[in-house]
Amino acid sequence: MIRLRILLLLMLASIGVMAQTEEPDTLCADTLEVALPWPQNVQYRLDSLMQDKLLETSIVGMVVYDLTADSILYKVNERQAMRPASTMKLVTAITALDRLGSGHQFRTQLYYTGEVCDSTLRGDLYCVGGFDPAFSKDDLNGFVESILRMGVDTIRGRMVADRSMKDADLLGEGWCWDDDNPKLSPLSIGRDIDFLERFAAALREKGVFLDIRLSEGTVPSDATILCSRYHTMDQILQRMMKVSDNFYAEAMFYQLGAMSGRRPAKAKDAANVIKQLIQKVGNGKNPYRIADGSGLSLYNYVTPELEMRLLRYAYRNTNIYNHLLPSLPIAGRDGTLKTRMKGTFAEENVKAKTGTVTGVSALAGYCMSANGHQLCFSIINQGIMKSDPGRNFQNKVCNALCAP
């Protein structure tokens, strides 16, 4: 970087930008920046930001890729293994869009066995969880209405929760026990894992008499489907990315784990799917650790280069990019970037995923430079005691990328 600065000074001197009486060390930084063509002006700005006092006590890994020119614009510590915090959600989302497709549905289904006679169902109800994090009271009412439409006012038998889609672990590997962590059940309503109790109460409220016992099990092959409720990939992506919802991210993570047909799906199954995409984008030989889909785990390790390669891969695949981009927070407008970068060139230009855990602040996404080039970037500040200095540094980087 120092050699680059000296070279630039010599270039400017040769074209007469510097006064004859002015020494290189006293050259006005603003004059230097204005005189430089793109992208050297952007690189100069970023070099200047690398003198930030924050980096005296912490480390930054950063890479900026010019998608239009198909070349790296800037990089520093880009292959340093780092904890991604919630930028891990980008890794999960891009993999899910690539492997599951934008048409994937997150389903919860109701089956029954037995017969209906004299308004009485003598048989069993099976609630089959497909890890739909958005399943709500309205969806539960849909289950209730499907039973009422059968003309049933009495149920005698069992109400069975089928949670076989994933393993029984309710927390992710490497999660801090004292955090407010979501419980990872594939059958829940509004994050409440007491699904059967809520369902039974809703039936009673509608006047259905229940002579049942609650149990766990798997739906038999001869059961008849009664109701299916679902949410789309775009619906899940919106909340997962805009407000950084960890429960939604884990639901998507386990969809990846279940796609192989393995039941119950485990975190390592999902991680293997992600690693396949990592191999595809050309980073398979580097050491990574994928522990969860949300970034809550202390065991996740990626690199800025990997995040950049995945963002580049998404950009080159319209079926991914057209669903990913609308889900990202927009600087100064919405989501976790609503209050950031206001009044700067980055406002409403940067579309990126934030990430914050103890000691880590990160930002990764897209923006457009002043000359119309589309850029993608990954910035991970690690070893910081407070998140605000990291966010401020990232804001400055984004403004440097977007400014004319």
Tab-separated table of C-alpha atoms in Angstrom:
chain	number	residue	atom	x	y	z
A	1	MET	CA	0.000	0.000	0.000
A	2	ILE	CA	2.851	2.424	0.805
A	3	ARG	CA	4.482	1.664	-2.526
A	4	LEU	CA	1.139	2.322	-4.247
A	5	ARG	CA	0.881	5.698	-2.521
A	6	ILE	CA	4.442	6.657	-3.548
A	7	LEU	CA	3.716	5.606	-7.125
A	8	LEU	CA	0.573	7.712	-7.183
A	9	LEU	CA	2.436	10.704	-5.809
A	10	LEU	CA	5.062	10.353	-8.519
A	11	MET	CA	2.364	10.066	-11.179
A	12	LEU	CA	0.695	13.227	-9.952
A	13	ALA	CA	3.999	15.064	-9.792
A	14	SER	CA	4.711	14.121	-13.368
A	15	ILE	CA	1.441	15.652	-14.584
A	16	GLY	CA	1.921	18.830	-12.625
A	17	VAL	CA	-0.724	18.354	-9.928
A	18	MET	CA	1.831	19.146	-7.194
A	19	ALA	CA	3.117	22.678	-6.801
A	20	GLN	CA	6.842	23.039	-7.359
A	21	THR	CA	7.361	24.093	-3.767
A	22	GLU	CA	5.207	21.345	-2.323
A	23	GLU	CA	6.776	18.212	-0.923
A	24	PRO	CA	5.065	14.802	-1.466
A	25	ASP	CA	4.524	14.374	2.275
A	26	THR	CA	2.409	17.551	2.420
A	27	LEU	CA	0.247	16.752	-0.578
A	28	CYS	CA	-3.415	17.395	0.138
A	29	ALA	CA	-5.262	14.083	0.325
A	30	ASP	CA	-8.353	15.605	-1.289
A	31	THR	CA	-6.315	16.846	-4.246
A	32	LEU	CA	-4.736	13.443	-4.659
A	33	GLU	CA	-8.063	11.659	-4.571
A	34	VAL	CA	-9.734	13.990	-7.055
A	35	ALA	CA	-6.848	13.652	-9.501
A	36	LEU	CA	-6.911	9.866	-9.538
A	37	PRO	CA	-9.000	7.935	-12.090
A	38	TRP	CA	-11.369	5.143	-11.122
A	39	PRO	CA	-10.657	2.635	-9.552
A	40	GLN	CA	-7.416	4.094	-8.175
A	41	ASN	CA	-9.413	6.784	-6.368
A	42	VAL	CA	-11.487	4.110	-4.594
A	43	GLN	CA	-8.387	2.112	-3.740
A	44	TYR	CA	-6.769	5.251	-2.330
A	45	ARG	CA	-9.800	5.870	-0.112
A	46	LEU	CA	-9.730	2.315	1.168
A	47	ASP	CA	-5.986	2.511	1.802
A	48	SER	CA	-6.663	5.620	3.889
A	49	LEU	CA	-9.329	3.811	5.909
A	50	MET	CA	-6.837	1.086	6.741
A	51	GLN	CA	-5.131	3.676	8.974
A	52	ASP	CA	-8.204	3.710	11.243
A	53	LYS	CA	-7.282	3.440	14.934
A	54	LEU	CA	-9.775	0.564	15.223
A	55	LEU	CA	-7.282	-1.635	13.384
A	56	GLU	CA	-4.586	-1.032	15.966
A	57	THR	CA	-6.398	-3.386	18.346
A	58	SER	CA	-8.474	-5.539	15.990
A	59	ILE	CA	-8.269	-7.174	12.578
A	60	VAL	CA	-10.293	-6.672	9.427
A	61	GLY	CA	-10.718	-9.067	6.551
A	62	MET	CA	-12.087	-7.426	3.434
A	63	VAL	CA	-12.479	-8.016	-0.275
A	64	VAL	CA	-14.268	-5.949	-2.918
A	65	TYR	CA	-15.017	-7.473	-6.306
A	66	ASP	CA	-15.930	-5.525	-9.429
A	67	LEU	CA	-18.642	-7.682	-10.971
A	68	THR	CA	-18.806	-5.523	-14.105
A	69	ALA	CA	-15.073	-5.652	-14.794
A	70	ASP	CA	-14.817	-9.204	-13.429
A	71	SER	CA	-11.829	-8.408	-11.238
A	72	ILE	CA	-10.830	-7.819	-7.633
A	73	LEU	CA	-10.897	-4.145	-6.748
A	74	TYR	CA	-9.450	-4.386	-3.239
A	75	LYS	CA	-8.432	-7.031	-0.742
A	76	VAL	CA	-6.842	-7.321	2.674
A	77	ASN	CA	-6.713	-10.453	4.853
A	78	GLU	CA	-9.279	-11.905	2.467
A	79	ARG	CA	-8.269	-15.496	3.244
A	80	GLN	CA	-8.204	-15.063	7.008
A	81	ALA	CA	-10.537	-17.569	8.705
A	82	MET	CA	-13.104	-15.555	10.652
A	83	ARG	CA	-16.423	-15.930	12.404
A	84	PRO	CA	-19.085	-14.575	10.039
A	85	ALA	CA	-21.793	-13.753	12.615
A	86	SER	CA	-25.093	-13.281	10.753
A	87	THR	CA	-23.457	-12.891	7.355
A	88	MET	CA	-23.605	-16.687	7.617
A	89	LYS	CA	-27.224	-16.232	6.549
A	90	LEU	CA	-25.933	-15.191	3.115
A	91	VAL	CA	-24.144	-18.527	2.819
A	92	THR	CA	-27.314	-20.378	3.829
A	93	ALA	CA	-29.619	-18.354	1.570
A	94	ILE	CA	-27.454	-18.638	-1.547
A	95	THR	CA	-27.035	-22.372	-1.038
A	96	ALA	CA	-30.781	-22.844	-0.502
A	97	LEU	CA	-31.695	-20.879	-3.618
A	98	ASP	CA	-29.119	-22.847	-5.591
A	99	ARG	CA	-30.025	-26.309	-4.329
A	100	LEU	CA	-33.697	-26.081	-3.325
A	101	GLY	CA	-34.780	-23.436	-5.820
A	102	SER	CA	-36.927	-20.344	-5.431
A	103	GLY	CA	-40.094	-22.444	-5.690
A	104	HIS	CA	-39.345	-24.461	-2.553
A	105	GLN	CA	-42.135	-24.539	0.036
A	106	PHE	CA	-41.900	-24.815	3.818
A	107	ARG	CA	-44.798	-27.126	4.710
A	108	THR	CA	-46.744	-28.255	7.753
A	109	GLN	CA	-49.359	-30.943	7.068
A	110	LEU	CA	-52.304	-32.578	8.803
A	111	TYR	CA	-53.177	-36.229	8.164
A	112	TYR	CA	-55.726	-38.570	9.675
A	113	THR	CA	-56.445	-42.276	9.911
A	114	GLY	CA	-59.694	-44.023	10.809
A	115	GLU	CA	-63.277	-43.247	9.838
A	116	VAL	CA	-65.903	-40.587	10.440
A	117	CYS	CA	-69.247	-41.929	11.681
A	118	ASP	CA	-72.063	-39.892	13.253
A	119	SER	CA	-69.862	-36.763	13.334
A	120	THR	CA	-67.170	-38.646	15.244
A	121	LEU	CA	-63.666	-39.305	13.977
A	122	ARG	CA	-62.508	-42.586	15.413
A	123	GLY	CA	-58.850	-42.551	14.529
A	124	ASP	CA	-55.701	-40.491	14.825
A	125	LEU	CA	-54.600	-37.036	13.735
A	126	TYR	CA	-50.983	-36.578	12.598
A	127	CYS	CA	-49.369	-33.141	12.589
A	128	VAL	CA	-46.325	-33.398	10.344
A	129	GLY	CA	-43.699	-30.727	10.760
A	130	GLY	CA	-41.603	-29.616	7.797
A	131	PHE	CA	-39.880	-26.808	9.722
A	132	ASP	CA	-42.000	-23.900	8.551
A	133	PRO	CA	-40.876	-21.036	10.815
A	134	ALA	CA	-43.771	-18.835	9.680
A	135	PHE	CA	-46.562	-21.259	10.700
A	136	SER	CA	-49.010	-19.030	12.571
A	137	LYS	CA	-52.314	-18.971	14.390
A	138	ASP	CA	-54.047	-18.421	11.054
A	139	ASP	CA	-52.440	-21.579	9.713
A	140	LEU	CA	-53.550	-23.472	12.799
A	141	ASN	CA	-57.093	-22.221	12.237
A	142	GLY	CA	-56.790	-23.675	8.751
A	143	PHE	CA	-56.134	-27.072	10.351
A	144	VAL	CA	-59.197	-26.635	12.563
A	145	GLU	CA	-61.437	-25.602	9.665
A	146	SER	CA	-60.397	-28.644	7.645
A	147	ILE	CA	-61.688	-30.871	10.447
A	148	LEU	CA	-64.913	-28.926	10.802
A	149	ARG	CA	-65.560	-29.249	7.064
A	150	MET	CA	-65.621	-33.033	7.559
A	151	GLY	CA	-68.615	-32.534	9.808
A	152	VAL	CA	-66.650	-33.720	12.846
A	153	ASP	CA	-67.596	-32.554	16.331
A	154	THR	CA	-65.921	-35.365	18.275
A	155	ILE	CA	-62.513	-36.987	17.976
A	156	ARG	CA	-61.616	-40.207	19.727
A	157	GLY	CA	-58.066	-41.477	19.307
A	158	ARG	CA	-54.631	-39.876	19.304
A	159	MET	CA	-53.132	-36.579	18.249
A	160	VAL	CA	-49.598	-37.304	17.076
A	161	ALA	CA	-46.699	-34.908	16.533
A	162	ASP	CA	-44.464	-36.054	13.693
A	163	ARG	CA	-41.162	-34.252	14.183
A	164	SER	CA	-39.110	-36.800	12.245
A	165	MET	CA	-37.956	-34.220	9.686
A	166	LYS	CA	-34.950	-33.298	11.891
A	167	ASP	CA	-33.114	-34.580	14.924
A	168	ALA	CA	-34.216	-33.831	18.470
A	169	ASP	CA	-31.538	-31.208	19.193
A	170	LEU	CA	-33.295	-27.965	20.109
A	171	LEU	CA	-30.138	-25.851	20.071
A	172	GLY	CA	-27.358	-25.499	17.534
A	173	GLU	CA	-23.790	-26.628	18.043
A	174	GLY	CA	-21.668	-23.912	19.588
A	175	TRP	CA	-24.588	-21.733	20.718
A	176	CYS	CA	-24.152	-19.820	23.958
A	177	TRP	CA	-26.447	-21.309	26.580
A	178	ASP	CA	-27.341	-17.917	28.071
A	179	ASP	CA	-28.468	-16.321	24.777
A	180	ASP	CA	-32.136	-15.997	23.838
A	181	ASN	CA	-31.925	-18.882	21.392
A	182	PRO	CA	-34.842	-20.221	19.320
A	183	LYS	CA	-35.817	-23.848	19.899
A	184	LEU	CA	-35.204	-25.811	16.737
A	185	SER	CA	-38.310	-27.950	16.414
A	186	PRO	CA	-39.678	-28.706	12.934
A	187	LEU	CA	-43.204	-28.512	14.353
A	188	SER	CA	-44.014	-25.235	16.043
A	189	ILE	CA	-46.457	-22.349	15.969
A	190	GLY	CA	-45.125	-18.872	16.450
A	191	ARG	CA	-41.911	-20.462	17.787
A	192	ASP	CA	-43.949	-22.289	20.428
A	193	ILE	CA	-43.023	-25.966	20.337
A	194	ASP	CA	-46.146	-27.008	22.283
A	195	PHE	CA	-47.921	-27.538	18.983
A	196	LEU	CA	-50.345	-30.280	19.974
A	197	GLU	CA	-51.541	-28.452	23.054
A	198	ARG	CA	-52.244	-25.345	20.977
A	199	PHE	CA	-54.024	-27.398	18.320
A	200	ALA	CA	-56.183	-29.195	20.876
A	201	ALA	CA	-57.119	-25.890	22.528
A	202	ALA	CA	-58.100	-24.389	19.153
A	203	LEU	CA	-60.351	-27.380	18.421
A	204	ARG	CA	-62.067	-27.102	21.794
A	205	GLU	CA	-62.664	-23.390	21.209
A	206	LYS	CA	-64.651	-24.381	18.112
A	207	GLY	CA	-66.772	-26.827	20.113
A	208	VAL	CA	-64.998	-30.047	19.135
A	209	PHE	CA	-65.058	-32.644	21.930
A	210	LEU	CA	-61.723	-34.406	22.309
A	211	ASP	CA	-61.247	-37.841	23.801
A	212	ILE	CA	-57.591	-38.121	22.816
A	213	ARG	CA	-54.091	-38.578	24.066
A	214	LEU	CA	-51.118	-36.663	22.790
A	215	SER	CA	-48.095	-38.564	21.541
A	216	GLU	CA	-45.044	-38.544	19.283
A	217	GLY	CA	-44.671	-40.678	16.183
A	218	THR	CA	-44.483	-40.755	12.397
A	219	VAL	CA	-47.336	-40.570	9.945
A	220	PRO	CA	-48.213	-44.011	8.472
A	221	SER	CA	-48.180	-44.553	4.734
A	222	ASP	CA	-51.931	-45.200	4.606
A	223	ALA	CA	-52.897	-41.921	6.281
A	224	THR	CA	-55.037	-39.433	4.347
A	225	ILE	CA	-53.930	-35.840	3.994
A	226	LEU	CA	-56.467	-33.374	5.350
A	227	CYS	CA	-54.720	-30.014	5.166
A	228	SER	CA	-51.398	-28.595	4.002
A	229	ARG	CA	-50.171	-25.116	4.894
A	230	TYR	CA	-47.001	-23.630	3.488
A	231	HIS	CA	-44.878	-20.520	3.074
A	232	THR	CA	-42.699	-19.724	0.096
A	233	MET	CA	-38.955	-19.310	-0.186
A	234	ASP	CA	-39.362	-15.562	-0.736
A	235	GLN	CA	-41.530	-15.197	2.385
A	236	ILE	CA	-38.928	-16.937	4.523
A	237	LEU	CA	-36.033	-15.056	2.930
A	238	GLN	CA	-37.602	-11.662	3.622
A	239	ARG	CA	-37.691	-12.077	7.384
A	240	MET	CA	-34.522	-14.141	7.555
A	241	MET	CA	-32.452	-11.477	5.820
A	242	LYS	CA	-34.152	-8.127	6.472
A	243	VAL	CA	-34.379	-8.501	10.266
A	244	SER	CA	-31.784	-11.282	10.605
A	245	ASP	CA	-34.176	-13.832	12.086
A	246	ASN	CA	-32.139	-16.757	13.401
A	247	PHE	CA	-35.108	-19.153	13.631
A	248	TYR	CA	-35.937	-18.621	9.956
A	249	ALA	CA	-32.309	-19.160	8.992
A	250	GLU	CA	-32.135	-22.449	10.888
A	251	ALA	CA	-35.364	-23.591	9.246
A	252	MET	CA	-33.748	-23.000	5.850
A	253	PHE	CA	-30.560	-24.708	7.013
A	254	TYR	CA	-32.451	-27.893	7.910
A	255	GLN	CA	-34.337	-27.824	4.608
A	256	LEU	CA	-30.904	-28.319	3.079
A	257	GLY	CA	-30.206	-31.160	5.482
A	258	ALA	CA	-33.466	-32.887	4.602
A	259	MET	CA	-33.085	-32.610	0.831
A	260	SER	CA	-31.030	-35.812	0.717
A	261	GLY	CA	-33.995	-37.710	2.108
A	262	ARG	CA	-32.141	-38.535	5.313
A	263	ARG	CA	-34.477	-38.578	8.312
A	264	PRO	CA	-33.986	-37.169	10.757
A	265	ALA	CA	-31.872	-34.462	9.141
A	266	LYS	CA	-28.848	-33.320	11.107
A	267	ALA	CA	-26.798	-30.139	11.054
A	268	LYS	CA	-23.901	-32.003	9.452
A	269	ASP	CA	-26.176	-33.002	6.546
A	270	ALA	CA	-26.929	-29.345	5.853
A	271	ALA	CA	-23.273	-28.420	6.285
A	272	ASN	CA	-22.289	-31.019	3.687
A	273	VAL	CA	-24.663	-29.445	1.149
A	274	ILE	CA	-23.109	-26.030	1.783
A	275	LYS	CA	-19.622	-27.474	1.447
A	276	GLN	CA	-20.568	-28.860	-1.963
A	277	LEU	CA	-21.375	-25.329	-3.131
A	278	ILE	CA	-18.151	-24.041	-1.566
A	279	GLN	CA	-16.308	-26.614	-3.661
A	280	LYS	CA	-18.255	-25.497	-6.735
A	281	VAL	CA	-17.290	-21.832	-6.376
A	282	GLY	CA	-13.635	-22.760	-6.065
A	283	ASN	CA	-12.892	-22.526	-2.366
A	284	GLY	CA	-13.160	-26.172	-1.415
A	285	LYS	CA	-9.520	-26.621	-0.405
A	286	ASN	CA	-9.530	-23.860	2.193
A	287	PRO	CA	-10.366	-24.678	5.823
A	288	TYR	CA	-13.956	-23.795	6.742
A	289	ARG	CA	-16.290	-24.767	9.515
A	290	ILE	CA	-20.055	-24.756	8.998
A	291	ALA	CA	-21.894	-25.355	12.266
A	292	ASP	CA	-25.303	-23.730	11.727
A	293	GLY	CA	-27.284	-21.649	9.258
A	294	SER	CA	-27.767	-18.445	11.222
A	295	GLY	CA	-24.290	-17.508	12.452
A	296	LEU	CA	-25.147	-17.890	16.133
A	297	SER	CA	-22.569	-20.627	16.572
A	298	LEU	CA	-19.102	-19.773	17.817
A	299	TYR	CA	-17.826	-22.651	15.682
A	300	ASN	CA	-18.572	-21.124	12.265
A	301	TYR	CA	-15.479	-20.043	10.341
A	302	VAL	CA	-15.435	-18.657	6.804
A	303	THR	CA	-13.321	-16.098	4.935
A	304	PRO	CA	-14.212	-12.793	3.268
A	305	GLU	CA	-13.040	-14.357	0.015
A	306	LEU	CA	-15.583	-17.163	0.343
A	307	GLU	CA	-18.447	-14.755	0.975
A	308	MET	CA	-17.336	-12.717	-2.037
A	309	ARG	CA	-17.223	-15.802	-4.255
A	310	LEU	CA	-20.728	-16.801	-3.177
A	311	LEU	CA	-22.045	-13.282	-3.809
A	312	ARG	CA	-20.403	-13.360	-7.231
A	313	TYR	CA	-21.913	-16.780	-7.928
A	314	ALA	CA	-25.365	-15.485	-6.962
A	315	TYR	CA	-24.972	-12.425	-9.190
A	316	ARG	CA	-24.131	-14.615	-12.177
A	317	ASN	CA	-27.207	-16.802	-11.606
A	318	THR	CA	-30.354	-14.737	-12.134
A	319	ASN	CA	-32.590	-17.370	-10.529
A	320	ILE	CA	-30.632	-16.829	-7.306
A	321	TYR	CA	-29.902	-13.109	-7.565
A	322	ASN	CA	-33.477	-12.040	-8.369
A	323	HIS	CA	-34.684	-13.594	-5.103
A	324	LEU	CA	-31.660	-12.824	-2.933
A	325	LEU	CA	-31.310	-9.109	-3.714
A	326	PRO	CA	-34.859	-8.041	-2.682
A	327	SER	CA	-34.382	-9.795	0.671
A	328	LEU	CA	-31.266	-7.835	1.653
A	329	PRO	CA	-31.472	-4.823	3.983
A	330	ILE	CA	-31.117	-1.500	2.174
A	331	ALA	CA	-28.852	1.149	3.694
A	332	GLY	CA	-30.831	3.969	5.272
A	333	ARG	CA	-34.185	2.430	4.366
A	334	ASP	CA	-35.087	-0.877	5.980
A	335	GLY	CA	-34.094	-3.957	7.935
A	336	THR	CA	-30.924	-4.000	9.990
A	337	LEU	CA	-29.482	-1.197	7.831
A	338	LYS	CA	-32.411	1.177	8.339
A	339	THR	CA	-30.487	3.676	10.456
A	340	ARG	CA	-27.064	3.259	8.836
A	341	MET	CA	-25.288	5.298	6.132
A	342	LYS	CA	-27.951	8.003	6.059
A	343	GLY	CA	-26.799	11.144	4.278
A	344	THR	CA	-23.942	9.362	2.502
A	345	PHE	CA	-23.441	8.145	-1.049
A	346	ALA	CA	-24.143	4.633	0.224
A	347	GLU	CA	-27.703	5.439	1.334
A	348	GLU	CA	-30.232	3.322	-0.608
A	349	ASN	CA	-27.327	2.057	-2.718
A	350	VAL	CA	-25.841	-0.616	-0.461
A	351	LYS	CA	-27.878	-3.802	-0.131
A	352	ALA	CA	-26.155	-6.087	2.333
A	353	LYS	CA	-26.422	-8.522	5.225
A	354	THR	CA	-25.217	-7.404	8.619
A	355	GLY	CA	-23.626	-9.601	11.257
A	356	THR	CA	-23.022	-9.071	14.964
A	357	VAL	CA	-21.896	-11.415	17.720
A	358	THR	CA	-19.562	-10.749	20.632
A	359	GLY	CA	-16.222	-9.658	19.214
A	360	VAL	CA	-17.398	-9.636	15.589
A	361	SER	CA	-19.092	-7.135	13.303
A	362	ALA	CA	-19.577	-7.917	9.627
A	363	LEU	CA	-21.239	-6.671	6.460
A	364	ALA	CA	-21.473	-8.354	3.075
A	365	GLY	CA	-23.491	-7.609	-0.023
A	366	TYR	CA	-23.761	-5.430	-3.112
A	367	CYS	CA	-23.515	-1.796	-4.176
A	368	MET	CA	-23.031	0.256	-7.328
A	369	SER	CA	-20.033	2.532	-7.830
A	370	ALA	CA	-20.319	6.055	-9.211
A	371	ASN	CA	-19.229	4.891	-12.677
A	372	GLY	CA	-22.063	2.342	-12.831
A	373	HIS	CA	-20.023	-0.744	-12.002
A	374	GLN	CA	-21.774	-3.344	-9.870
A	375	LEU	CA	-19.669	-4.387	-6.867
A	376	CYS	CA	-19.906	-7.074	-4.220
A	377	PHE	CA	-17.996	-7.010	-0.964
A	378	SER	CA	-17.371	-8.738	2.338
A	379	ILE	CA	-16.071	-6.941	5.434
A	380	ILE	CA	-15.460	-8.789	8.710
A	381	ASN	CA	-14.170	-6.894	11.734
A	382	GLN	CA	-12.940	-9.332	14.357
A	383	GLY	CA	-11.598	-8.761	17.847
A	384	ILE	CA	-13.671	-5.648	18.529
A	385	MET	CA	-15.002	-4.967	22.007
A	386	LYS	CA	-18.028	-2.980	20.829
A	387	SER	CA	-19.986	-3.315	17.615
A	388	ASP	CA	-20.399	0.409	16.822
A	389	PRO	CA	-16.762	1.027	15.799
A	390	GLY	CA	-16.963	-1.925	13.422
A	391	ARG	CA	-20.218	-0.679	11.916
A	392	ASN	CA	-18.795	2.813	11.522
A	393	PHE	CA	-15.765	1.397	9.718
A	394	GLN	CA	-18.013	-0.601	7.381
A	395	ASN	CA	-20.144	2.472	6.710
A	396	LYS	CA	-17.029	4.401	5.698
A	397	VAL	CA	-15.948	1.589	3.377
A	398	CYS	CA	-19.348	1.536	1.701
A	399	ASN	CA	-19.342	5.301	1.234
A	400	ALA	CA	-15.860	5.063	-0.259
A	401	LEU	CA	-17.143	2.482	-2.760
A	402	CYS	CA	-20.179	4.528	-3.770
A	403	ALA	CA	-18.751	8.060	-3.774
A	404	PRO	CA	-17.809	9.713	-7.110
